Short mmCIF file of C-alpha atoms in Angstrom, two decimals:
data_model
loop_
_atom_site.label_atom_id
_atom_site.label_comp_id
_atom_site.label_asym_id
_atom_site.label_seq_id
_atom_site.Cartn_x
_atom_site.Cartn_y
_atom_site.Cartn_z
CA UNK A 1 -9.49 11.70 14.14
CA UNK A 2 -7.65 8.82 15.77
CA UNK A 3 -5.54 6.83 13.33
CA UNK A 4 -4.20 3.41 14.20
CA UNK A 5 -2.54 0.67 12.19
CA UNK A 6 -3.04 -3.08 12.36
CA UNK A 7 -1.65 -6.07 10.52
CA UNK A 8 -3.93 -7.27 7.72
CA UNK A 9 -6.13 -10.18 8.70
CA UNK A 10 -7.31 -13.19 6.77
CA UNK A 11 -10.36 -12.03 4.81
CA UNK A 12 -9.35 -8.35 4.46
CA UNK A 13 -8.24 -8.98 0.88
CA UNK A 14 -11.60 -10.47 -0.15
CA UNK A 15 -13.89 -8.32 2.01
CA UNK A 16 -12.27 -4.92 1.44
CA UNK A 17 -9.20 -4.60 -0.73
CA UNK A 18 -10.46 -6.23 -3.94
CA UNK A 19 -13.44 -3.85 -3.91
CA UNK A 20 -11.21 -0.87 -3.23
CA UNK A 21 -9.03 -1.66 -6.26
CA UNK A 22 -12.19 -2.11 -8.34
CA UNK A 23 -13.59 1.26 -7.16
CA UNK A 24 -10.37 2.96 -8.31
CA UNK A 25 -10.71 1.09 -11.64
CA UNK A 26 -7.51 -0.88 -11.04
CA UNK A 27 -7.08 -4.62 -11.32
CA UNK A 28 -6.52 -6.22 -7.94
CA UNK A 29 -3.28 -8.18 -7.78
CA UNK A 30 -3.85 -11.90 -7.33
CA UNK A 31 -3.87 -12.82 -3.66
CA UNK A 32 -0.91 -15.15 -4.07
CA UNK A 33 1.08 -12.31 -5.69
CA UNK A 34 0.94 -10.38 -2.41
CA UNK A 35 3.17 -11.02 0.61
CA UNK A 36 1.96 -13.82 2.88
CA UNK A 37 -0.90 -14.60 0.51
CA UNK A 38 -2.55 -11.21 1.04
CA UNK A 39 -1.90 -10.79 4.78
CA UNK A 40 1.66 -9.41 4.59
CA UNK A 41 0.66 -5.80 5.01
CA UNK A 42 -1.11 -3.32 7.23
CA UNK A 43 -4.43 -1.47 7.40
CA UNK A 44 -4.91 2.06 8.73
CA UNK A 45 -8.12 2.78 10.60
CA UNK A 46 -9.77 6.00 11.69
CA UNK A 47 -11.18 4.73 14.97
CA UNK A 48 -12.70 1.44 13.70
CA UNK A 49 -13.21 2.49 10.07
CA UNK A 50 -10.66 1.09 7.58
CA UNK A 51 -9.20 3.82 5.36
CA UNK A 52 -6.23 2.36 3.50
CA UNK A 53 -3.80 -0.54 3.32
CA UNK A 54 -0.40 -1.40 1.93
CA UNK A 55 2.15 -4.18 1.75
CA UNK A 56 5.78 -4.94 2.54
CA UNK A 57 7.72 -7.42 0.45
CA UNK A 58 10.74 -8.64 2.39
CA UNK A 59 13.92 -9.64 0.59
CA UNK A 60 17.21 -11.35 1.34
CA UNK A 61 19.03 -8.10 0.58
CA UNK A 62 18.91 -4.72 2.30
CA UNK A 63 15.85 -3.75 0.20
CA UNK A 64 12.20 -4.00 1.19
CA UNK A 65 9.41 -3.20 -1.26
CA UNK A 66 6.68 -0.92 0.15
CA UNK A 67 3.79 -0.93 -2.25
CA UNK A 68 0.24 -1.84 -3.29
CA UNK A 69 -1.09 1.15 -1.38
CA UNK A 70 -4.86 1.26 -1.74
CA UNK A 71 -7.61 3.28 -0.06
CA UNK A 72 -11.36 3.24 0.26
CA UNK A 73 -12.49 5.60 -2.51
CA UNK A 74 -15.88 5.93 -0.79
CA UNK A 75 -14.35 7.20 2.43
CA UNK A 76 -15.78 10.71 2.10
CA UNK A 77 -13.32 12.69 4.21
CA UNK A 78 -10.62 13.09 1.56
CA UNK A 79 -8.28 14.97 3.90
CA UNK A 80 -8.48 12.18 6.48
CA UNK A 81 -7.91 9.62 3.73
CA UNK A 82 -4.77 11.47 2.64
CA UNK A 83 -3.57 11.66 6.25
CA UNK A 84 -4.20 7.93 6.54
CA UNK A 85 -2.10 7.21 3.45
CA UNK A 86 0.75 9.35 4.76
CA UNK A 87 0.50 7.60 8.12
CA UNK A 88 0.52 4.21 6.37
CA UNK A 89 3.60 4.88 4.24
CA UNK A 90 5.44 6.34 7.23
CA UNK A 91 4.56 3.27 9.31
CA UNK A 92 5.52 0.78 6.59
CA UNK A 93 8.82 2.60 6.10
CA UNK A 94 9.54 2.58 9.83
CA UNK A 95 8.70 -1.13 10.07
CA UNK A 96 11.21 -1.81 7.28
CA UNK A 97 13.84 0.19 9.15
CA UNK A 98 13.14 -1.73 12.37
CA UNK A 99 13.49 -5.00 10.44
CA UNK A 100 17.00 -3.95 9.41
CA UNK A 101 16.43 -2.90 5.82
CA UNK A 102 18.54 -0.04 4.44
CA UNK A 103 16.31 0.80 1.46
CA UNK A 104 12.62 0.94 0.70
CA UNK A 105 11.55 0.49 -2.90
CA UNK A 106 8.19 1.46 -4.40
CA UNK A 107 6.81 1.04 -7.90
CA UNK A 108 4.15 3.76 -8.20
CA UNK A 109 2.12 5.03 -11.17
CA UNK A 110 -0.44 7.34 -9.53
CA UNK A 111 0.78 10.98 -9.54
CA UNK A 112 -0.77 11.86 -6.19
CA UNK A 113 0.77 8.83 -4.54
CA UNK A 114 4.16 9.58 -6.13
CA UNK A 115 3.99 13.06 -4.58
CA UNK A 116 3.16 11.55 -1.17
CA UNK A 117 6.15 9.20 -1.35
CA UNK A 118 8.40 12.10 -2.39
CA UNK A 119 7.09 14.25 0.48
CA UNK A 120 8.12 11.42 2.80
CA UNK A 121 11.70 11.39 1.54
CA UNK A 122 11.54 8.83 -1.26
CA UNK A 123 13.50 9.91 -4.32
CA UNK A 124 12.77 9.15 -7.96
CA UNK A 125 14.96 6.52 -9.50
CA UNK A 126 14.70 5.59 -13.15
CA UNK A 127 11.40 5.71 -15.03
CA UNK A 128 10.36 2.29 -16.24
CA UNK A 129 8.71 1.75 -19.58
CA UNK A 130 6.79 -1.44 -18.96
CA UNK A 131 5.97 -3.61 -16.00
CA UNK A 132 6.56 -7.26 -16.89
CA UNK A 133 5.28 -10.28 -14.99
CA UNK A 134 5.29 -13.95 -15.94
CA UNK A 135 2.88 -16.31 -14.23
CA UNK A 136 4.62 -19.67 -13.87
#
């Protein structure tokens, strides 16, 4: 297995990510809700096969938000998919560090993904009761 990471390209959201969210029975976030209109993240590939993707929200503070991690549910090698997710979160975290951020924030509901973040040194903060968003 040869993992590599690349910046998301125009069209990745429509061609891949929306379907991935649908396969996991999650609602895809609107494209304009994501950083850089859906291209402000990275995709992990095993050779040329896309496995997973995630986003970085940049702020004017020392906090970056590393989130919207999604994978191809139909990628059959579950162990490779997990390795790809670990690789992705590590890479996103390192990119934030290189950009000068002191903290990475993640809002995660999926138990397996929470465990992966924790294994990578993220610590639980407060539990939230409800996610609230207002479309203006």
